[in-house]
Amino acid sequence: MIWVLIGAIGCGVGLGYFVLPPESGEQIGSLTMWALNFLILMIGIEVGLNLSVFKEIRKHGAMLVAIPLGIVAGSAIGGFAASVIFNQPATTGLAIAAGYGWYSLSGILLTTLDGAQTGAVAFISNIFRELLTIASVPFIAKYFNRYTVIAPAGATSMDSTLPVISRYTDPEVAIMAFFNGVVLSALVPVLVPFFYGL
């Protein structure tokens, strides 16, 4: 998967630099907005198709709400700290952190809101979040509370990092992780523009 992403980025850079004329930027922006709306529609459909998620809410109660809220709060603190360290606007740091690992959507959103540089930073930082999660879950699961493996995964805990979470924990944590990913994926398209607009 990571090689597909690297290849896609490389192809995009090559097309933008060598093939496409500079005036094609407006059409690319329009296409990006359509792709973004399609991604959001697909997430909505995925949530609607997984009706079992709503049963799990009743079963696990407050913990299902506490985990995503804790991740939102922790990511916001981290994004704010990064903005101070790198001398960037706090709103930009908060918006980038609100990607919660969903690199494709957060990158597109912030490219649309603030330009290619901020979009690229969001894309790369959220890819690193996913990669660090995959690398760190075995250690976290061994030395910390088993539910803490969900935190670094963010929105990816419902898909790309769910297999590693399942492998090193148990089915109950996997259910929590999946639900957390659904909640955070629904929040990304809301919170990225919200934090950026503060």
PDB file of C-alpha atoms in Angstrom:
ATOM      1  CA  MET A   1       0.000   0.000   0.000  1.00  0.00           C
ATOM      2  CA  ILE A   2       2.751   2.456   0.931  1.00  0.00           C
ATOM      3  CA  TRP A   3       4.536   1.821  -2.386  1.00  0.00           C
ATOM      4  CA  VAL A   4       1.322   2.564  -4.267  1.00  0.00           C
ATOM      5  CA  LEU A   5       1.085   5.893  -2.408  1.00  0.00           C
ATOM      6  CA  ILE A   6       4.712   6.784  -3.103  1.00  0.00           C
ATOM      7  CA  GLY A   7       4.262   5.839  -6.763  1.00  0.00           C
ATOM      8  CA  ALA A   8       1.076   7.917  -7.053  1.00  0.00           C
ATOM      9  CA  ILE A   9       2.794  10.945  -5.510  1.00  0.00           C
ATOM     10  CA  GLY A  10       5.763  10.525  -7.840  1.00  0.00           C
ATOM     11  CA  CYS A  11       3.498  10.261 -10.900  1.00  0.00           C
ATOM     12  CA  GLY A  12       1.543  13.317  -9.799  1.00  0.00           C
ATOM     13  CA  VAL A  13       4.692  15.386  -9.313  1.00  0.00           C
ATOM     14  CA  GLY A  14       6.016  14.236 -12.679  1.00  0.00           C
ATOM     15  CA  LEU A  15       2.765  15.080 -14.481  1.00  0.00           C
ATOM     16  CA  GLY A  16       2.508  18.455 -12.775  1.00  0.00           C
ATOM     17  CA  TYR A  17       6.113  19.404 -13.465  1.00  0.00           C
ATOM     18  CA  PHE A  18       6.726  17.963 -16.936  1.00  0.00           C
ATOM     19  CA  VAL A  19       3.371  17.444 -18.677  1.00  0.00           C
ATOM     20  CA  LEU A  20       0.523  19.677 -17.513  1.00  0.00           C
ATOM     21  CA  PRO A  21       0.522  23.400 -18.297  1.00  0.00           C
ATOM     22  CA  PRO A  22       0.393  25.811 -15.313  1.00  0.00           C
ATOM     23  CA  GLU A  23      -3.094  27.027 -16.297  1.00  0.00           C
ATOM     24  CA  SER A  24      -4.531  23.535 -15.701  1.00  0.00           C
ATOM     25  CA  GLY A  25      -4.447  24.227 -11.936  1.00  0.00           C
ATOM     26  CA  GLU A  26      -8.052  25.455 -11.918  1.00  0.00           C
ATOM     27  CA  GLN A  27      -9.358  22.272 -13.559  1.00  0.00           C
ATOM     28  CA  ILE A  28      -7.278  20.157 -11.148  1.00  0.00           C
ATOM     29  CA  GLY A  29      -8.798  22.081  -8.222  1.00  0.00           C
ATOM     30  CA  SER A  30     -12.309  21.425  -9.526  1.00  0.00           C
ATOM     31  CA  LEU A  31     -11.539  17.726 -10.020  1.00  0.00           C
ATOM     32  CA  THR A  32     -10.077  17.585  -6.499  1.00  0.00           C
ATOM     33  CA  MET A  33     -13.300  18.993  -5.041  1.00  0.00           C
ATOM     34  CA  TRP A  34     -15.381  16.366  -6.871  1.00  0.00           C
ATOM     35  CA  ALA A  35     -13.062  13.618  -5.607  1.00  0.00           C
ATOM     36  CA  LEU A  36     -13.343  14.986  -2.067  1.00  0.00           C
ATOM     37  CA  ASN A  37     -17.148  14.971  -2.196  1.00  0.00           C
ATOM     38  CA  PHE A  38     -17.067  11.411  -3.541  1.00  0.00           C
ATOM     39  CA  LEU A  39     -14.802  10.294  -0.653  1.00  0.00           C
ATOM     40  CA  ILE A  40     -17.163  11.818   1.907  1.00  0.00           C
ATOM     41  CA  LEU A  41     -20.150  10.133   0.220  1.00  0.00           C
ATOM     42  CA  MET A  42     -18.364   6.747   0.362  1.00  0.00           C
ATOM     43  CA  ILE A  43     -17.647   7.156   4.085  1.00  0.00           C
ATOM     44  CA  GLY A  44     -21.319   7.946   4.700  1.00  0.00           C
ATOM     45  CA  ILE A  45     -22.374   4.847   2.759  1.00  0.00           C
ATOM     46  CA  GLU A  46     -19.855   2.701   4.672  1.00  0.00           C
ATOM     47  CA  VAL A  47     -21.209   3.921   8.013  1.00  0.00           C
ATOM     48  CA  GLY A  48     -24.784   3.314   6.842  1.00  0.00           C
ATOM     49  CA  LEU A  49     -23.985  -0.236   5.702  1.00  0.00           C
ATOM     50  CA  ASN A  50     -22.382  -1.184   9.029  1.00  0.00           C
ATOM     51  CA  LEU A  51     -25.535  -1.225  11.141  1.00  0.00           C
ATOM     52  CA  SER A  52     -23.768  -3.402  13.724  1.00  0.00           C
ATOM     53  CA  VAL A  53     -21.816  -0.300  14.725  1.00  0.00           C
ATOM     54  CA  PHE A  54     -24.964   1.154  16.270  1.00  0.00           C
ATOM     55  CA  LYS A  55     -25.488  -2.029  18.322  1.00  0.00           C
ATOM     56  CA  GLU A  56     -21.936  -1.767  19.648  1.00  0.00           C
ATOM     57  CA  ILE A  57     -22.647   1.763  20.883  1.00  0.00           C
ATOM     58  CA  ARG A  58     -25.293   0.406  23.243  1.00  0.00           C
ATOM     59  CA  LYS A  59     -23.105  -2.505  24.322  1.00  0.00           C
ATOM     60  CA  HIS A  60     -19.931  -0.584  25.216  1.00  0.00           C
ATOM     61  CA  GLY A  61     -21.492   2.725  26.190  1.00  0.00           C
ATOM     62  CA  ALA A  62     -19.343   5.592  27.417  1.00  0.00           C
ATOM     63  CA  MET A  63     -16.003   4.029  26.484  1.00  0.00           C
ATOM     64  CA  LEU A  64     -16.897   4.181  22.796  1.00  0.00           C
ATOM     65  CA  VAL A  65     -17.342   7.925  23.144  1.00  0.00           C
ATOM     66  CA  ALA A  66     -14.399   8.513  25.500  1.00  0.00           C
ATOM     67  CA  ILE A  67     -11.771   6.976  23.197  1.00  0.00           C
ATOM     68  CA  PRO A  68     -12.442   9.166  20.117  1.00  0.00           C
ATOM     69  CA  LEU A  69     -12.874  12.263  22.295  1.00  0.00           C
ATOM     70  CA  GLY A  70      -9.528  11.551  23.955  1.00  0.00           C
ATOM     71  CA  ILE A  71      -7.887  11.166  20.544  1.00  0.00           C
ATOM     72  CA  VAL A  72      -9.423  14.439  19.336  1.00  0.00           C
ATOM     73  CA  ALA A  73      -8.127  16.227  22.457  1.00  0.00           C
ATOM     74  CA  GLY A  74      -4.666  14.624  22.313  1.00  0.00           C
ATOM     75  CA  SER A  75      -4.278  15.329  18.601  1.00  0.00           C
ATOM     76  CA  ALA A  76      -5.311  18.955  19.128  1.00  0.00           C
ATOM     77  CA  ILE A  77      -2.691  19.359  21.869  1.00  0.00           C
ATOM     78  CA  GLY A  78      -0.066  17.777  19.600  1.00  0.00           C
ATOM     79  CA  GLY A  79      -1.067  19.952  16.634  1.00  0.00           C
ATOM     80  CA  PHE A  80      -0.926  23.093  18.757  1.00  0.00           C
ATOM     81  CA  ALA A  81       2.503  22.130  20.152  1.00  0.00           C
ATOM     82  CA  ALA A  82       3.809  21.463  16.621  1.00  0.00           C
ATOM     83  CA  SER A  83       2.551  24.858  15.443  1.00  0.00           C
ATOM     84  CA  VAL A  84       4.471  26.546  18.283  1.00  0.00           C
ATOM     85  CA  ILE A  85       7.656  24.537  17.618  1.00  0.00           C
ATOM     86  CA  PHE A  86       7.594  25.248  13.865  1.00  0.00           C
ATOM     87  CA  ASN A  87       6.360  28.844  14.231  1.00  0.00           C
ATOM     88  CA  GLN A  88       3.150  28.272  12.260  1.00  0.00           C
ATOM     89  CA  PRO A  89      -0.388  29.521  12.924  1.00  0.00           C
ATOM     90  CA  ALA A  90      -2.108  27.477  15.626  1.00  0.00           C
ATOM     91  CA  THR A  91      -5.128  27.006  13.364  1.00  0.00           C
ATOM     92  CA  THR A  92      -2.938  25.297  10.745  1.00  0.00           C
ATOM     93  CA  GLY A  93      -1.418  22.933  13.315  1.00  0.00           C
ATOM     94  CA  LEU A  94      -4.850  22.065  14.696  1.00  0.00           C
ATOM     95  CA  ALA A  95      -6.272  21.478  11.201  1.00  0.00           C
ATOM     96  CA  ILE A  96      -3.377  19.215  10.168  1.00  0.00           C
ATOM     97  CA  ALA A  97      -3.673  17.206  13.401  1.00  0.00           C
ATOM     98  CA  ALA A  98      -7.431  16.834  12.786  1.00  0.00           C
ATOM     99  CA  GLY A  99      -6.629  14.556   9.843  1.00  0.00           C
ATOM    100  CA  TYR A 100      -6.283  11.734  12.419  1.00  0.00           C
ATOM    101  CA  GLY A 101      -4.236   9.668   9.975  1.00  0.00           C
ATOM    102  CA  TRP A 102      -6.607  10.046   7.009  1.00  0.00           C
ATOM    103  CA  TYR A 103      -3.903  11.434   4.742  1.00  0.00           C
ATOM    104  CA  SER A 104      -5.840  11.513   1.464  1.00  0.00           C
ATOM    105  CA  LEU A 105      -8.795  13.524   2.739  1.00  0.00           C
ATOM    106  CA  SER A 106      -6.857  15.870   5.037  1.00  0.00           C
ATOM    107  CA  GLY A 107      -4.352  16.564   2.273  1.00  0.00           C
ATOM    108  CA  ILE A 108      -7.099  17.420  -0.218  1.00  0.00           C
ATOM    109  CA  LEU A 109      -9.021  19.539   2.286  1.00  0.00           C
ATOM    110  CA  LEU A 110      -6.014  21.602   3.314  1.00  0.00           C
ATOM    111  CA  THR A 111      -4.801  21.980  -0.261  1.00  0.00           C
ATOM    112  CA  THR A 112      -8.217  23.446  -1.051  1.00  0.00           C
ATOM    113  CA  LEU A 113      -8.290  25.629   2.068  1.00  0.00           C
ATOM    114  CA  ASP A 114      -4.692  26.858   2.249  1.00  0.00           C
ATOM    115  CA  GLY A 115      -2.683  25.688  -0.733  1.00  0.00           C
ATOM    116  CA  ALA A 116      -0.419  22.877  -1.882  1.00  0.00           C
ATOM    117  CA  GLN A 117       2.270  23.335   0.785  1.00  0.00           C
ATOM    118  CA  THR A 118      -0.113  22.924   3.735  1.00  0.00           C
ATOM    119  CA  GLY A 119      -1.886  20.078   1.944  1.00  0.00           C
ATOM    120  CA  ALA A 120       1.446  18.302   1.416  1.00  0.00           C
ATOM    121  CA  VAL A 121       2.388  18.724   5.089  1.00  0.00           C
ATOM    122  CA  ALA A 122      -1.004  17.302   6.128  1.00  0.00           C
ATOM    123  CA  PHE A 123      -0.623  14.404   3.708  1.00  0.00           C
ATOM    124  CA  ILE A 124       2.909  13.499   4.828  1.00  0.00           C
ATOM    125  CA  SER A 125       2.291  13.951   8.568  1.00  0.00           C
ATOM    126  CA  ASN A 126      -0.787  11.730   8.425  1.00  0.00           C
ATOM    127  CA  ILE A 127       1.075   9.058   6.424  1.00  0.00           C
ATOM    128  CA  PHE A 128       3.759   9.101   9.125  1.00  0.00           C
ATOM    129  CA  ARG A 129       1.060   8.754  11.775  1.00  0.00           C
ATOM    130  CA  GLU A 130      -0.182   5.577  10.093  1.00  0.00           C
ATOM    131  CA  LEU A 131       3.315   4.132   9.619  1.00  0.00           C
ATOM    132  CA  LEU A 132       4.310   4.900  13.215  1.00  0.00           C
ATOM    133  CA  THR A 133       1.118   3.232  14.407  1.00  0.00           C
ATOM    134  CA  ILE A 134       1.900   0.038  12.518  1.00  0.00           C
ATOM    135  CA  ALA A 135       5.440   0.039  13.936  1.00  0.00           C
ATOM    136  CA  SER A 136       4.474   0.895  17.529  1.00  0.00           C
ATOM    137  CA  VAL A 137       1.323  -1.188  18.177  1.00  0.00           C
ATOM    138  CA  PRO A 138       3.239  -4.333  19.257  1.00  0.00           C
ATOM    139  CA  PHE A 139       5.218  -2.307  21.820  1.00  0.00           C
ATOM    140  CA  ILE A 140       2.198  -0.345  23.084  1.00  0.00           C
ATOM    141  CA  ALA A 141       0.068  -3.492  23.391  1.00  0.00           C
ATOM    142  CA  LYS A 142       2.794  -5.217  25.401  1.00  0.00           C
ATOM    143  CA  TYR A 143       3.717  -2.433  27.834  1.00  0.00           C
ATOM    144  CA  PHE A 144       0.573  -0.282  28.161  1.00  0.00           C
ATOM    145  CA  ASN A 145      -3.194  -0.660  28.524  1.00  0.00           C
ATOM    146  CA  ARG A 146      -4.482  -2.613  25.504  1.00  0.00           C
ATOM    147  CA  TYR A 147      -6.930   0.160  24.563  1.00  0.00           C
ATOM    148  CA  THR A 148      -4.087   2.654  24.144  1.00  0.00           C
ATOM    149  CA  VAL A 149      -3.142   1.036  20.816  1.00  0.00           C
ATOM    150  CA  ILE A 150      -6.202   2.756  19.324  1.00  0.00           C
ATOM    151  CA  ALA A 151      -4.938   6.283  20.037  1.00  0.00           C
ATOM    152  CA  PRO A 152      -2.068   6.554  17.543  1.00  0.00           C
ATOM    153  CA  ALA A 153      -4.166   4.876  14.834  1.00  0.00           C
ATOM    154  CA  GLY A 154      -6.780   7.639  14.801  1.00  0.00           C
ATOM    155  CA  ALA A 155      -9.189   7.302  11.882  1.00  0.00           C
ATOM    156  CA  THR A 156      -7.132   4.457  10.380  1.00  0.00           C
ATOM    157  CA  SER A 157      -8.197   2.131  13.211  1.00  0.00           C
ATOM    158  CA  MET A 158     -11.221   1.087  11.117  1.00  0.00           C
ATOM    159  CA  ASP A 159      -9.210  -0.032   8.090  1.00  0.00           C
ATOM    160  CA  SER A 160      -5.458  -0.002   7.420  1.00  0.00           C
ATOM    161  CA  THR A 161      -4.236  -0.350  11.025  1.00  0.00           C
ATOM    162  CA  LEU A 162      -7.103  -2.589  12.220  1.00  0.00           C
ATOM    163  CA  PRO A 163      -5.297  -5.847  11.270  1.00  0.00           C
ATOM    164  CA  VAL A 164      -2.245  -5.026  13.403  1.00  0.00           C
ATOM    165  CA  ILE A 165      -4.468  -3.858  16.281  1.00  0.00           C
ATOM    166  CA  SER A 166      -6.457  -7.118  16.067  1.00  0.00           C
ATOM    167  CA  ARG A 167      -3.307  -9.211  15.963  1.00  0.00           C
ATOM    168  CA  TYR A 168      -1.761  -7.750  19.120  1.00  0.00           C
ATOM    169  CA  THR A 169      -4.920  -7.260  21.221  1.00  0.00           C
ATOM    170  CA  ASP A 170      -8.287  -9.048  21.254  1.00  0.00           C
ATOM    171  CA  PRO A 171     -11.721  -8.923  19.552  1.00  0.00           C
ATOM    172  CA  GLU A 172     -13.139  -6.424  22.051  1.00  0.00           C
ATOM    173  CA  VAL A 173     -10.350  -3.922  21.360  1.00  0.00           C
ATOM    174  CA  ALA A 174     -10.795  -4.534  17.622  1.00  0.00           C
ATOM    175  CA  ILE A 175     -14.491  -3.595  17.909  1.00  0.00           C
ATOM    176  CA  MET A 176     -13.575  -0.442  19.834  1.00  0.00           C
ATOM    177  CA  ALA A 177     -10.909   0.368  17.248  1.00  0.00           C
ATOM    178  CA  PHE A 178     -13.329  -0.063  14.364  1.00  0.00           C
ATOM    179  CA  PHE A 179     -15.937   2.171  15.973  1.00  0.00           C
ATOM    180  CA  ASN A 180     -13.296   4.775  16.816  1.00  0.00           C
ATOM    181  CA  GLY A 181     -12.219   4.835  13.165  1.00  0.00           C
ATOM    182  CA  VAL A 182     -15.811   5.333  12.009  1.00  0.00           C
ATOM    183  CA  VAL A 183     -16.329   8.250  14.417  1.00  0.00           C
ATOM    184  CA  LEU A 184     -13.034   9.969  13.581  1.00  0.00           C
ATOM    185  CA  SER A 185     -13.523   9.446   9.839  1.00  0.00           C
ATOM    186  CA  ALA A 186     -16.875  11.215  10.139  1.00  0.00           C
ATOM    187  CA  LEU A 187     -15.231  14.047  12.108  1.00  0.00           C
ATOM    188  CA  VAL A 188     -12.296  14.705   9.742  1.00  0.00           C
ATOM    189  CA  PRO A 189     -14.306  16.552   7.032  1.00  0.00           C
ATOM    190  CA  VAL A 190     -15.961  18.632   9.772  1.00  0.00           C
ATOM    191  CA  LEU A 191     -13.042  19.391  12.098  1.00  0.00           C
ATOM    192  CA  VAL A 192     -10.301  20.127   9.538  1.00  0.00           C
ATOM    193  CA  PRO A 193     -12.200  23.131   8.085  1.00  0.00           C
ATOM    194  CA  PHE A 194     -13.488  24.067  11.559  1.00  0.00           C
ATOM    195  CA  PHE A 195     -10.012  24.281  13.122  1.00  0.00           C
ATOM    196  CA  TYR A 196      -8.579  25.991  10.040  1.00  0.00           C
ATOM    197  CA  GLY A 197     -11.314  28.635  10.188  1.00  0.00           C
ATOM    198  CA  LEU A 198     -10.842  29.516  13.880  1.00  0.00           C
TER     199      LEU A 198
END
